[in-house]
Tab-separated table of C-alpha atoms and ligand atoms in Angstrom:
chain	number	residue	atom	x	y	z
A	1	MET	CA	84.982	84.346	50.647
A	2	LYS	CA	83.217	83.349	53.740
A	3	LYS	CA	81.406	85.912	55.290
A	4	LYS	CA	83.236	87.518	58.305
A	5	ASP	CA	81.876	87.335	62.073
A	6	THR	CA	80.759	90.835	62.761
A	7	ASN	CA	79.489	90.194	66.172
A	8	VAL	CA	80.854	92.159	68.930
A	9	ALA	CA	80.346	89.496	71.275
A	10	ALA	CA	80.045	85.302	71.009
A	11	MET	CA	76.597	84.259	69.820
A	12	CYS	CA	74.682	82.191	67.692
A	13	GLY	CA	71.407	81.490	66.415
A	14	PRO	CA	68.819	78.736	67.240
A	15	GLN	CA	69.352	76.564	64.341
A	16	ILE	CA	70.412	72.973	63.586
A	17	GLY	CA	74.079	72.895	63.749
A	18	GLU	CA	74.765	76.508	64.587
A	19	GLY	CA	77.071	75.152	67.281
A	20	GLY	CA	79.005	72.933	64.931
A	21	LYS	CA	78.596	69.223	64.269
A	22	THR	CA	78.695	68.270	67.831
A	23	GLY	CA	78.613	64.566	67.016
A	24	ASP	CA	82.210	63.826	66.925
A	25	TRP	CA	82.981	64.331	70.699
A	26	ARG	CA	80.886	60.917	71.071
A	27	SER	CA	82.889	57.787	72.316
A	28	LEU	CA	79.545	55.948	72.540
A	29	ARG	CA	76.837	55.335	70.116
A	30	PRO	CA	73.477	54.311	70.503
A	31	VAL	CA	72.116	51.430	68.562
A	32	ILE	CA	68.733	50.882	68.322
A	33	SER	CA	66.820	47.063	67.957
A	34	HIS	CA	63.833	48.233	66.193
A	35	GLU	CA	62.263	44.701	66.804
A	36	ARG	CA	62.302	45.545	70.669
A	37	CYS	CA	61.252	49.399	70.253
A	38	ILE	CA	57.444	49.323	71.735
A	39	PRO	CA	56.246	51.680	68.948
A	40	PHE	CA	57.769	49.905	66.093
A	41	GLN	CA	56.196	46.441	67.449
A	42	LYS	CA	52.846	48.010	68.128
A	43	LYS	CA	52.886	50.083	64.725
A	44	LYS	CA	51.555	53.144	66.505
A	45	SER	CA	52.791	56.003	68.402
A	46	ALA	CA	53.667	55.394	71.616
A	47	CYS	CA	56.507	55.270	74.628
A	48	PHE	CA	58.961	57.774	72.703
A	49	LEU	CA	60.595	58.382	75.880
A	50	CYS	CA	63.928	58.188	74.143
A	51	TRP	CA	62.611	61.234	72.338
A	52	LEU	CA	61.313	62.776	75.828
A	53	TYR	CA	64.471	62.797	77.472
A	54	CYS	CA	67.326	63.066	74.926
A	55	PRO	CA	68.840	66.560	75.980
A	56	GLU	CA	70.008	67.383	72.596
A	57	GLY	CA	66.389	66.682	70.897
A	58	VAL	CA	68.279	64.435	68.240
A	59	VAL	CA	65.508	61.712	68.393
A	60	LYS	CA	62.874	61.808	65.618
A	61	ALA	CA	59.627	60.542	67.148
A	62	GLY	CA	58.687	58.176	63.983
A	63	LEU	CA	58.148	54.887	62.829
A	64	PRO	CA	60.370	53.748	63.231
A	65	ILE	CA	62.255	56.300	65.751
A	66	GLU	CA	65.480	57.624	64.201
A	67	ILE	CA	68.628	59.338	65.835
A	68	ASN	CA	70.769	62.058	64.164
A	69	LEU	CA	74.272	60.898	64.754
A	70	GLU	CA	75.679	63.960	63.491
A	71	TYR	CA	74.576	65.841	66.750
A	72	CYS	CA	73.900	62.718	69.366
A	73	LYS	CA	76.417	63.644	71.937
A	74	GLY	CA	76.293	59.720	73.062
A	75	CYS	CA	75.175	60.770	76.707
A	76	GLY	CA	73.298	57.337	77.066
A	77	ILE	CA	70.308	58.738	78.545
A	78	CYS	CA	67.701	57.487	75.816
A	79	ALA	CA	69.501	53.760	76.522
A	80	GLU	CA	68.842	54.210	80.457
A	81	GLU	CA	65.198	55.336	80.163
A	82	CYS	CA	64.123	53.080	77.022
A	83	PRO	CA	61.820	50.570	78.971
A	84	PRO	CA	62.467	47.289	76.609
A	85	LYS	CA	66.183	48.035	76.585
A	86	ALA	CA	66.035	48.593	72.991
A	87	ILE	CA	69.012	50.701	72.863
A	88	LEU	CA	72.502	49.567	73.407
A	89	MET	CA	75.414	52.160	73.573
A	90	VAL	CA	78.234	50.675	71.590
A	91	ARG	CA	81.771	52.007	71.657
A	92	GLU	CA	82.729	54.186	68.901
A	93	ASP	CA	85.951	52.339	68.136
A	94	LYS	CA	84.002	48.675	68.340
A	95	SER	CA	81.577	49.476	65.411
B	1	MET	CA	70.393	129.923	91.762
B	2	SER	CA	73.932	128.152	92.374
B	3	ARG	CA	74.212	124.621	91.102
B	4	VAL	CA	76.943	124.183	93.539
B	5	GLN	CA	75.852	121.683	96.493
B	6	ILE	CA	78.071	120.189	99.400
B	7	MET	CA	78.238	116.486	99.040
B	8	THR	CA	79.928	113.454	99.821
B	9	GLY	CA	81.719	111.337	96.941
B	10	ASN	CA	78.705	108.779	97.470
B	11	GLN	CA	76.033	111.630	96.987
B	12	ALA	CA	78.258	112.830	94.115
B	13	ALA	CA	78.220	109.391	92.229
B	14	ALA	CA	74.488	108.935	93.081
B	15	ILE	CA	73.544	112.021	91.357
B	16	GLY	CA	75.861	111.066	88.056
B	17	ALA	CA	73.921	107.796	88.013
B	18	VAL	CA	70.477	109.611	88.411
B	19	LEU	CA	71.143	112.112	85.864
B	20	SER	CA	72.558	109.160	83.267
B	21	GLY	CA	68.993	107.847	83.576
B	22	VAL	CA	70.075	104.462	84.677
B	23	GLN	CA	66.976	101.727	84.629
B	24	VAL	CA	68.321	99.147	86.614
B	25	VAL	CA	70.398	99.231	90.112
B	26	ALA	CA	71.448	95.791	91.350
B	27	ALA	CA	73.293	95.847	94.820
B	28	TYR	CA	74.101	93.909	97.742
B	29	PRO	CA	75.132	95.260	101.275
B	30	ILE	CA	78.134	93.546	102.027
B	31	THR	CA	80.716	94.374	104.308
B	32	PRO	CA	81.993	96.934	103.280
B	33	GLN	CA	79.385	98.123	100.976
B	34	SER	CA	79.070	101.965	100.773
B	35	GLN	CA	76.105	104.387	101.364
B	36	LEU	CA	75.748	104.870	97.642
B	37	ALA	CA	73.657	101.710	97.199
B	38	GLU	CA	71.719	103.069	99.924
B	39	ILE	CA	70.906	106.641	98.143
B	40	MET	CA	70.627	104.989	95.298
B	41	SER	CA	67.643	102.782	96.899
B	42	GLN	CA	66.183	105.898	98.287
B	43	ASN	CA	66.075	107.518	95.030
B	44	VAL	CA	64.081	104.563	93.439
B	45	GLU	CA	61.434	104.790	96.212
B	46	SER	CA	61.102	108.356	96.247
B	47	GLY	CA	60.190	108.264	92.723
B	48	LYS	CA	63.350	110.642	91.912
B	49	LEU	CA	64.422	107.744	89.695
B	50	HIS	CA	62.353	105.730	87.469
B	51	ALA	CA	64.447	102.198	87.599
B	52	GLU	CA	63.938	99.019	89.102
B	53	TYR	CA	66.063	98.091	92.250
B	54	VAL	CA	67.002	94.677	92.692
B	55	ARG	CA	68.046	93.497	95.930
B	56	VAL	CA	70.350	90.529	95.549
B	57	GLU	CA	71.549	87.858	97.968
B	58	SER	CA	75.423	88.672	96.801
B	59	GLU	CA	77.616	90.833	95.140
B	60	HIS	CA	77.973	88.050	92.341
B	61	SER	CA	74.426	88.151	92.026
B	62	ALA	CA	74.431	92.135	91.802
B	63	MET	CA	76.691	91.544	88.747
B	64	THR	CA	74.758	88.774	87.202
B	65	VAL	CA	71.567	90.914	87.411
B	66	CYS	CA	73.649	93.863	85.621
B	67	ILE	CA	74.693	91.607	82.963
B	68	SER	CA	71.059	90.393	82.264
B	69	ALA	CA	69.558	93.721	82.446
B	70	SER	CA	72.184	95.162	80.249
B	71	THR	CA	71.645	92.166	77.987
B	72	VAL	CA	68.131	93.044	77.233
B	73	GLY	CA	68.723	96.700	76.690
B	74	ALA	CA	68.594	98.364	79.903
B	75	ARG	CA	71.264	100.992	81.385
B	76	VAL	CA	72.488	99.517	84.631
B	77	PHE	CA	74.466	100.509	87.598
B	78	THR	CA	75.680	98.929	90.523
B	79	ALA	CA	78.444	99.794	93.257
B	80	THR	CA	80.541	97.805	95.261
B	81	SER	CA	84.000	97.747	97.676
B	82	ALA	CA	86.780	95.447	98.682
B	83	ASN	CA	85.648	91.926	99.484
B	84	GLY	CA	82.645	92.751	97.512
B	85	LEU	CA	84.365	93.283	94.546
B	86	LEU	CA	86.458	90.185	94.860
B	87	TYR	CA	83.404	88.140	95.173
B	88	MET	CA	82.398	89.933	91.959
B	89	HIS	CA	85.569	88.925	90.056
B	90	GLU	CA	84.131	85.818	87.895
B	91	GLN	CA	81.074	87.828	86.575
B	92	LEU	CA	83.561	90.771	86.039
B	93	HIS	CA	85.224	88.557	83.522
B	94	TRP	CA	81.844	87.499	82.138
B	95	ALA	CA	80.211	91.203	81.586
B	96	ALA	CA	83.351	92.372	79.876
B	97	GLY	CA	83.296	88.990	77.709
B	98	SER	CA	80.069	89.856	76.942
B	99	ARG	CA	80.844	93.508	76.018
B	100	LEU	CA	78.530	94.685	78.367
B	101	PRO	CA	78.535	98.633	78.965
B	102	ILE	CA	78.061	98.118	82.612
B	103	VAL	CA	79.191	101.392	84.934
B	104	MET	CA	80.085	100.232	88.516
B	105	CYS	CA	81.391	102.510	91.101
B	106	CYS	CA	84.151	100.696	93.134
B	107	VAL	CA	84.830	102.966	96.356
B	108	ASN	CA	88.363	101.792	97.075
B	109	ARG	CA	89.161	99.956	100.138
B	110	GLY	CA	91.707	97.730	101.812
B	111	VAL	CA	91.228	93.924	101.048
B	112	GLY	CA	90.609	91.422	104.117
B	113	ALA	CA	91.985	89.562	105.815
B	114	PRO	CA	92.657	90.936	108.160
B	115	TRP	CA	89.451	93.021	108.195
B	116	THR	CA	89.641	96.831	107.348
B	117	ILE	CA	87.064	99.042	106.385
B	118	PHE	CA	89.350	101.882	105.262
B	119	ASN	CA	90.860	102.856	101.837
B	120	ASP	CA	93.696	101.861	99.615
B	121	GLN	CA	93.120	100.636	96.155
B	122	GLN	CA	93.876	96.765	96.457
B	123	ASP	CA	90.606	95.781	95.537
B	124	SER	CA	90.626	97.325	92.324
B	125	LEU	CA	94.065	96.912	91.076
B	126	ALA	CA	93.547	93.185	91.754
B	127	GLN	CA	90.740	93.439	88.798
B	128	ARG	CA	93.296	94.709	86.143
B	129	ASP	CA	92.861	91.904	83.900
B	130	THR	CA	89.056	91.212	84.015
B	131	GLY	CA	88.615	93.572	80.921
B	132	TRP	CA	87.005	96.172	82.352
B	133	ILE	CA	88.304	99.856	81.987
B	134	GLN	CA	89.219	101.672	85.128
B	135	ILE	CA	89.080	105.242	85.833
B	136	TYR	CA	90.319	106.670	89.300
B	137	CYS	CA	88.716	109.938	90.585
B	138	ARG	CA	90.749	112.514	92.645
B	139	ASN	CA	87.741	114.673	93.858
B	140	ASN	CA	83.920	114.491	94.328
B	141	GLN	CA	83.081	116.711	91.345
B	142	GLU	CA	85.369	114.293	89.489
B	143	ILE	CA	83.465	111.294	90.537
B	144	LEU	CA	79.805	112.906	89.650
B	145	ASP	CA	81.168	113.873	85.934
B	146	SER	CA	83.032	110.749	85.684
B	147	VAL	CA	79.852	108.446	86.015
B	148	ILE	CA	78.213	110.670	83.389
B	149	GLN	CA	81.448	110.247	80.720
B	150	ALA	CA	81.779	106.778	81.685
B	151	TYR	CA	78.247	105.714	79.969
B	152	ARG	CA	79.345	107.399	77.025
B	153	ILE	CA	82.672	105.640	76.951
B	154	ALA	CA	81.462	102.152	77.859
B	155	GLU	CA	78.270	102.392	75.445
B	156	THR	CA	80.604	103.691	72.786
B	157	VAL	CA	83.206	100.603	72.595
B	158	TYR	CA	80.917	98.437	74.611
B	159	VAL	CA	83.287	97.607	77.466
B	160	PRO	CA	82.280	97.885	81.138
B	161	VAL	CA	83.747	101.027	83.364
B	162	MET	CA	84.411	100.878	86.816
B	163	VAL	CA	84.525	104.323	88.511
B	164	CYS	CA	86.932	103.861	91.523
B	165	TYR	CA	87.298	106.690	93.980
B	166	ASP	CA	89.082	106.369	97.269
B	167	GLY	CA	86.936	105.028	100.697
B	168	PHE	CA	86.470	107.959	103.205
B	169	VAL	CA	88.925	110.115	101.390
B	170	LEU	CA	86.303	110.903	98.879
B	171	SER	CA	83.614	108.715	99.828
B	172	HIS	CA	82.709	110.377	103.078
B	173	THR	CA	84.261	113.408	102.701
B	174	MET	CA	82.106	116.668	101.823
B	175	MET	CA	83.156	118.859	99.029
B	176	PRO	CA	81.459	121.449	96.962
B	177	VAL	CA	80.103	119.931	93.462
B	178	GLU	CA	78.212	121.566	90.928
B	179	VAL	CA	75.523	119.690	89.499
B	180	PRO	CA	74.737	119.621	85.730
B	181	GLU	CA	71.532	120.339	84.156
B	182	ALA	CA	69.477	117.191	83.527
B	183	ASP	CA	68.696	118.435	80.047
B	184	LYS	CA	72.422	118.872	78.974
B	185	VAL	CA	73.303	115.535	80.318
B	186	ARG	CA	70.493	113.778	78.206
B	187	ALA	CA	72.041	115.768	75.065
B	188	PHE	CA	75.490	114.700	76.126
B	189	LEU	CA	74.380	111.126	76.675
B	190	PRO	CA	72.257	109.245	73.886
B	191	PRO	CA	70.289	106.661	74.757
B	192	TYR	CA	71.853	103.076	74.895
B	193	VAL	CA	71.862	101.366	71.881
B	194	PRO	CA	72.861	97.721	72.755
B	195	HIS	CA	74.871	95.874	70.147
B	196	THR	CA	72.689	92.673	70.522
B	197	VAL	CA	68.982	92.811	72.169
B	198	LEU	CA	68.059	89.314	73.455
B	199	SER	CA	64.326	89.293	72.915
B	200	PRO	CA	61.659	87.040	72.131
B	201	GLU	CA	61.492	88.078	68.111
B	202	ASN	CA	65.665	87.722	68.087
B	203	PRO	CA	66.146	84.459	69.958
B	204	LYS	CA	69.849	83.995	70.598
B	205	ASN	CA	72.265	81.564	72.071
B	206	LEU	CA	74.652	83.926	73.769
B	207	ASN	CA	78.149	83.109	74.729
B	208	PRO	CA	78.084	79.237	73.506
B	209	VAL	CA	80.835	77.037	73.827
B	210	LEU	CA	83.685	78.375	71.486
B	211	PHE	CA	86.518	76.373	70.077
B	212	PRO	CA	90.294	76.829	69.867
B	213	TRP	CA	88.975	76.896	66.066
B	214	LYS	CA	87.135	79.046	63.979
B	215	ARG	CA	83.717	77.438	62.901
B	216	GLU	CA	81.197	77.838	60.204
B	217	ASP	CA	77.398	78.471	60.967
B	218	THR	CA	74.610	77.311	59.263
B	219	GLU	CA	74.339	80.771	57.223
B	220	GLY	CA	77.694	80.448	56.042
B	221	VAL	CA	79.402	82.713	58.364
B	222	LEU	CA	82.616	81.909	59.577
B	223	CYS	CA	82.377	82.669	63.312
B	224	ASP	CA	85.211	83.504	65.219
B	225	GLY	CA	86.688	81.075	67.700
B	226	TYR	CA	87.454	82.173	71.479
B	227	MET	CA	90.723	83.561	70.719
B	228	GLU	CA	89.467	86.010	67.796
B	229	MET	CA	86.916	87.169	70.702
B	230	ARG	CA	89.895	87.907	73.039
B	231	CYS	CA	91.149	89.938	70.528
B	232	LYS	CA	88.464	92.034	69.557
B	233	LEU	CA	88.159	92.857	73.616
B	234	GLN	CA	91.531	93.808	73.481
B	235	THR	CA	91.092	95.756	70.475
B	236	ALA	CA	87.922	97.714	72.120
B	237	LEU	CA	90.198	98.349	75.149
B	238	ASP	CA	92.908	99.729	72.689
B	239	ARG	CA	90.679	101.854	71.146
B	240	SER	CA	88.840	103.071	74.307
B	241	ARG	CA	92.048	105.317	75.056
B	242	GLU	CA	90.775	108.020	72.417
B	243	VAL	CA	87.081	107.723	73.390
B	244	ILE	CA	88.008	108.550	77.175
B	245	ALA	CA	89.576	111.518	75.850
B	246	GLU	CA	87.421	112.496	73.196
B	247	THR	CA	84.591	112.178	75.919
B	248	SER	CA	86.715	114.096	78.083
B	249	ARG	CA	87.056	117.218	75.721
B	250	SER	CA	83.258	117.042	74.546
B	251	PHE	CA	82.408	117.254	78.451
B	252	ALA	CA	84.506	120.325	78.784
B	253	ASP	CA	82.774	121.789	75.949
B	254	VAL	CA	79.358	121.156	77.160
B	255	PHE	CA	80.088	121.444	80.940
B	256	GLY	CA	83.089	123.598	81.060
B	257	ARG	CA	85.152	120.922	83.259
B	258	ASP	CA	88.097	119.273	81.955
B	259	HIS	CA	89.152	116.090	84.191
B	260	GLY	CA	91.997	114.963	81.862
B	261	GLY	CA	91.221	111.972	79.638
B	262	VAL	CA	93.200	109.094	80.555
B	263	LEU	CA	95.664	111.073	82.364
B	264	TRP	CA	96.214	114.501	83.879
B	265	GLU	CA	99.620	116.558	84.526
B	266	TYR	CA	100.093	119.103	87.339
B	267	ARG	CA	103.042	121.868	87.169
B	268	THR	CA	104.812	119.459	84.804
B	269	ASP	CA	106.230	121.721	81.994
B	270	ASP	CA	109.766	122.601	83.556
B	271	ALA	CA	109.714	119.474	85.939
B	272	GLU	CA	112.555	117.355	86.679
B	273	ILE	CA	111.134	115.280	89.574
B	274	MET	CA	107.836	113.368	88.633
B	275	LEU	CA	105.410	112.246	91.208
B	276	VAL	CA	102.968	109.549	89.613
B	277	GLY	CA	100.042	108.112	91.302
B	278	MET	CA	96.123	107.378	90.960
B	279	GLY	CA	93.179	108.890	92.795
B	280	SER	CA	93.403	111.091	95.811
B	281	LEU	CA	96.721	109.959	96.169
B	282	ALA	CA	97.760	111.759	93.123
B	283	SER	CA	95.993	114.828	94.561
B	284	GLU	CA	98.004	114.526	97.443
B	285	ALA	CA	100.997	114.571	95.572
B	286	THR	CA	100.111	117.828	93.970
B	287	MET	CA	100.784	119.574	97.397
B	288	ALA	CA	103.632	117.842	97.817
B	289	ALA	CA	104.987	119.219	94.571
B	290	ASP	CA	104.099	122.662	95.508
B	291	LEU	CA	105.831	122.101	98.638
B	292	LEU	CA	108.962	120.785	96.864
B	293	ARG	CA	108.536	124.063	94.545
B	294	SER	CA	108.771	126.547	97.408
B	295	GLU	CA	112.313	124.805	98.273
B	296	GLY	CA	113.484	125.195	94.708
B	297	ILE	CA	112.921	121.507	93.724
B	298	ARG	CA	111.185	121.436	89.992
B	299	ALA	CA	108.388	119.031	90.937
B	300	GLY	CA	105.708	117.879	88.885
B	301	VAL	CA	102.835	115.289	89.126
B	302	VAL	CA	101.096	112.917	86.442
B	303	GLY	CA	98.005	111.600	87.748
B	304	ILE	CA	97.130	108.316	86.089
B	305	ARG	CA	92.950	108.563	85.579
B	306	ALA	CA	92.436	105.284	83.394
B	307	PHE	CA	94.638	102.562	84.808
B	308	ARG	CA	92.912	100.467	81.914
B	309	PRO	CA	93.350	100.872	79.076
B	310	PHE	CA	96.974	102.149	80.352
B	311	PRO	CA	98.019	105.406	78.900
B	312	LYS	CA	101.194	104.139	77.576
B	313	GLU	CA	101.763	106.891	75.070
B	314	ASP	CA	100.606	109.775	77.140
B	315	ILE	CA	102.649	108.559	79.994
B	316	ARG	CA	105.942	108.430	77.913
B	317	ARG	CA	105.396	111.790	76.617
B	318	ALA	CA	104.596	112.939	80.001
B	319	LEU	CA	107.716	111.432	81.759
B	320	GLN	CA	110.087	111.529	78.882
B	321	LYS	CA	112.185	114.644	80.332
B	322	ALA	CA	112.112	113.640	83.812
B	323	LYS	CA	115.292	113.335	85.693
B	324	GLY	CA	113.731	111.083	88.430
B	325	ILE	CA	110.267	109.292	88.597
B	326	LEU	CA	108.735	108.704	91.992
B	327	ILE	CA	105.516	106.353	91.915
B	328	PHE	CA	103.018	106.567	94.880
B	329	GLU	CA	100.633	103.647	95.123
B	330	LYS	CA	98.090	102.406	97.530
B	331	SER	CA	98.015	98.833	96.544
B	332	ILE	CA	100.832	96.310	96.105
B	333	SER	CA	101.950	92.885	94.217
B	334	TYR	CA	102.791	90.698	96.424
B	335	GLY	CA	106.233	89.346	95.776
B	336	PHE	CA	107.431	91.891	93.509
B	337	GLU	CA	106.546	95.746	93.673
B	338	GLY	CA	103.567	98.347	93.250
B	339	GLY	CA	101.470	97.170	89.801
B	340	LEU	CA	101.795	100.760	88.756
B	341	CYS	CA	105.101	100.940	89.207
B	342	SER	CA	105.750	97.641	87.117
B	343	GLU	CA	103.700	99.122	84.245
B	344	ILE	CA	105.329	102.467	84.144
B	345	LYS	CA	108.704	100.655	83.997
B	346	ALA	CA	107.410	98.566	81.013
B	347	VAL	CA	106.253	101.752	79.243
B	348	MET	CA	109.225	103.607	79.639
B	349	TYR	CA	111.340	100.577	78.630
B	350	ALA	CA	110.361	101.114	75.166
B	351	THR	CA	111.937	105.000	75.304
B	352	GLY	CA	115.363	103.421	75.223
B	353	LYS	CA	116.668	105.787	77.853
B	354	ARG	CA	114.785	106.207	80.751
B	355	ALA	CA	115.507	107.817	84.278
B	356	PRO	CA	115.460	106.063	87.725
B	357	ILE	CA	112.145	105.144	89.075
B	358	TYR	CA	111.451	104.848	92.638
B	359	ASN	CA	108.455	102.789	94.011
B	360	PHE	CA	106.601	103.874	97.590
B	361	ILE	CA	103.448	102.172	98.805
B	362	ALA	CA	101.534	104.340	101.054
B	363	GLY	CA	98.410	104.745	102.796
B	364	LEU	CA	97.335	100.903	102.845
B	365	GLY	CA	94.287	100.028	104.934
B	366	GLY	CA	93.562	104.035	105.625
B	367	ARG	CA	97.260	104.985	107.189
B	368	ASP	CA	97.158	108.746	106.979
B	369	VAL	CA	99.365	110.073	103.903
B	370	LYS	CA	100.446	113.637	104.436
B	371	SER	CA	101.889	115.897	101.526
B	372	GLY	CA	105.216	116.670	103.729
B	373	GLU	CA	106.132	112.744	103.717
B	374	LEU	CA	105.662	112.225	100.093
B	375	ALA	CA	107.875	115.562	99.608
B	376	GLU	CA	110.342	113.852	101.830
B	377	ALA	CA	110.554	110.892	99.824
B	378	ALA	CA	111.116	112.650	97.131
B	379	LYS	CA	113.747	114.709	98.414
B	380	SER	CA	115.767	111.421	99.721
B	381	SER	CA	114.943	109.936	96.528
B	382	LEU	CA	116.646	113.034	94.614
B	383	ALA	CA	119.691	113.115	97.073
B	384	GLU	CA	120.594	109.568	95.943
B	385	LEU	CA	120.035	110.326	92.121
B	386	GLU	CA	122.261	112.927	92.529
B	387	ALA	CA	125.034	110.808	94.360
B	388	GLY	CA	124.668	108.381	91.312
B	389	LYS	CA	123.322	105.788	93.695
B	390	PRO	CA	121.245	103.007	92.041
B	391	GLU	CA	117.304	102.765	92.227
B	392	ARG	CA	116.454	101.743	95.702
B	393	PRO	CA	113.931	98.498	96.484
B	394	THR	CA	110.188	99.231	96.965
B	395	GLU	CA	109.624	101.811	100.252
B	396	TRP	CA	107.105	101.330	102.521
B	397	VAL	CA	105.934	104.947	103.464
B	398	ASN	CA	105.286	105.827	107.251
B	399	CYS	CA	105.160	102.068	108.137
B	400	GLY	CA	106.846	100.017	110.861
C	1	SF4	S1	72.673	58.987	73.450
C	1	SF4	FE1	72.177	60.946	74.343
C	1	SF4	S2	72.278	62.348	72.665
C	1	SF4	FE2	72.137	60.640	71.665
C	1	SF4	S3	70.126	60.353	71.138
C	1	SF4	FE3	70.801	59.205	73.263
C	1	SF4	S4	69.983	60.588	74.749
C	1	SF4	FE4	70.213	61.736	72.850
C	2	SF4	S1	62.305	54.505	74.700
C	2	SF4	FE1	62.953	52.485	73.595
C	2	SF4	S2	60.634	51.794	73.405
C	2	SF4	FE2	60.463	53.722	73.638
C	2	SF4	S3	60.407	54.753	71.503
C	2	SF4	FE3	62.866	54.616	72.551
C	2	SF4	S4	63.707	53.251	71.623
C	2	SF4	FE4	61.345	52.624	71.355
């Protein structure tokens, strides 16, 4: 038996996934070409504009960078901000 | 020393709020605001009330500030009227949906256009489905006492309460009012315990997007969807009927005054003709009932004190023996009839057998209502009733 929701009003805590898996309403998916990505090329922490601008906080600023597609909503802001255009937005049904 | 003072309805409401120890007051002087907001600011300025007074730029913001302050655990108060209340409409839904025990006085006035500053009840009746409890007062003593009761009711069921009283008829009319002792009010009204406190130690995302379905959170709790949350609000309103009645009874035990719970009755024991109304109009109807009785007509009055939650069982019980039911109201649901009339018809439908119901619209935009006119309306309905004629369509008293 699942625990019942005893909250008087609607609320959730600040944990990853509290709002449910929000990635499934995405129609465009960000696809990274690591060979064009600045930190990947230079082998050092640099740029990370995608990490900075992502409104969902789902970009991990590592080498290479990673996007958590379970929660990425496909807004395309990362692709828009990426200086070398290393991120391409691809239609989910064309993958 | 006597604790009775002569005061207006606005002054009575302000004393009720001060005695309730409100911590945040937010208001905007929209036309037509009442003197109540002004008195509250004087109370804060003079140090009589230790509260934060927030001057906002609109009624919409006034309710928003109340919502925010209540969310962090403050007891809050605001007041409005007519178009100001309409401007708050969206936030009224938000306050109720967030289950915040805000108390607001609505000084009932007609709604523009065309402009009016005078009394009717169209403003609060138009807020029927916002999820607020609505209490209608019939004199200044009841206003003061109802504000105190409203906090106890609101904080028990976590539903906001609108204390409604007629503009000018009560708001600007002086009456003797007994002021309760502060320590007794403190004992009657325990401190506000919020259902959830928004604080840095316990961060929450309040009122997130809810879906048509339930969803599991990261702790394995199956969280309610939008529909379950609506159902919880409805359950709370349903429960509030008994809470209003209980609050009224315990108030009477402490202070010796019982204004009735969800409704009150006047000379109904042997009454055949029932006059029904809300607020000062129902009070006027008691004088009409006296007039009718002096002419040998057994009339009584049922005053609806809580319009939401609607006192369905109590109304059925109070009206079941009536031969004729007359509903007087100061508002109209355009294109149909008076809203109170429709609701009483709906409640009586379930009894199987019901008496003819006559609907009268009276006193819109401050048009004077005299007890004699109400008695005349009752007599003409009674004559038709006895002649076996069908119910008449809604009538406008003293109009045209
Ligand atoms: S598409 Fe939008 S949500 Fe997804 S990673 Fe890029 S910026 Fe973040
Ligand atoms: S913005 Fe583009 S180049 Fe910069 S880190 Fe992100 S993907 Fe790489």
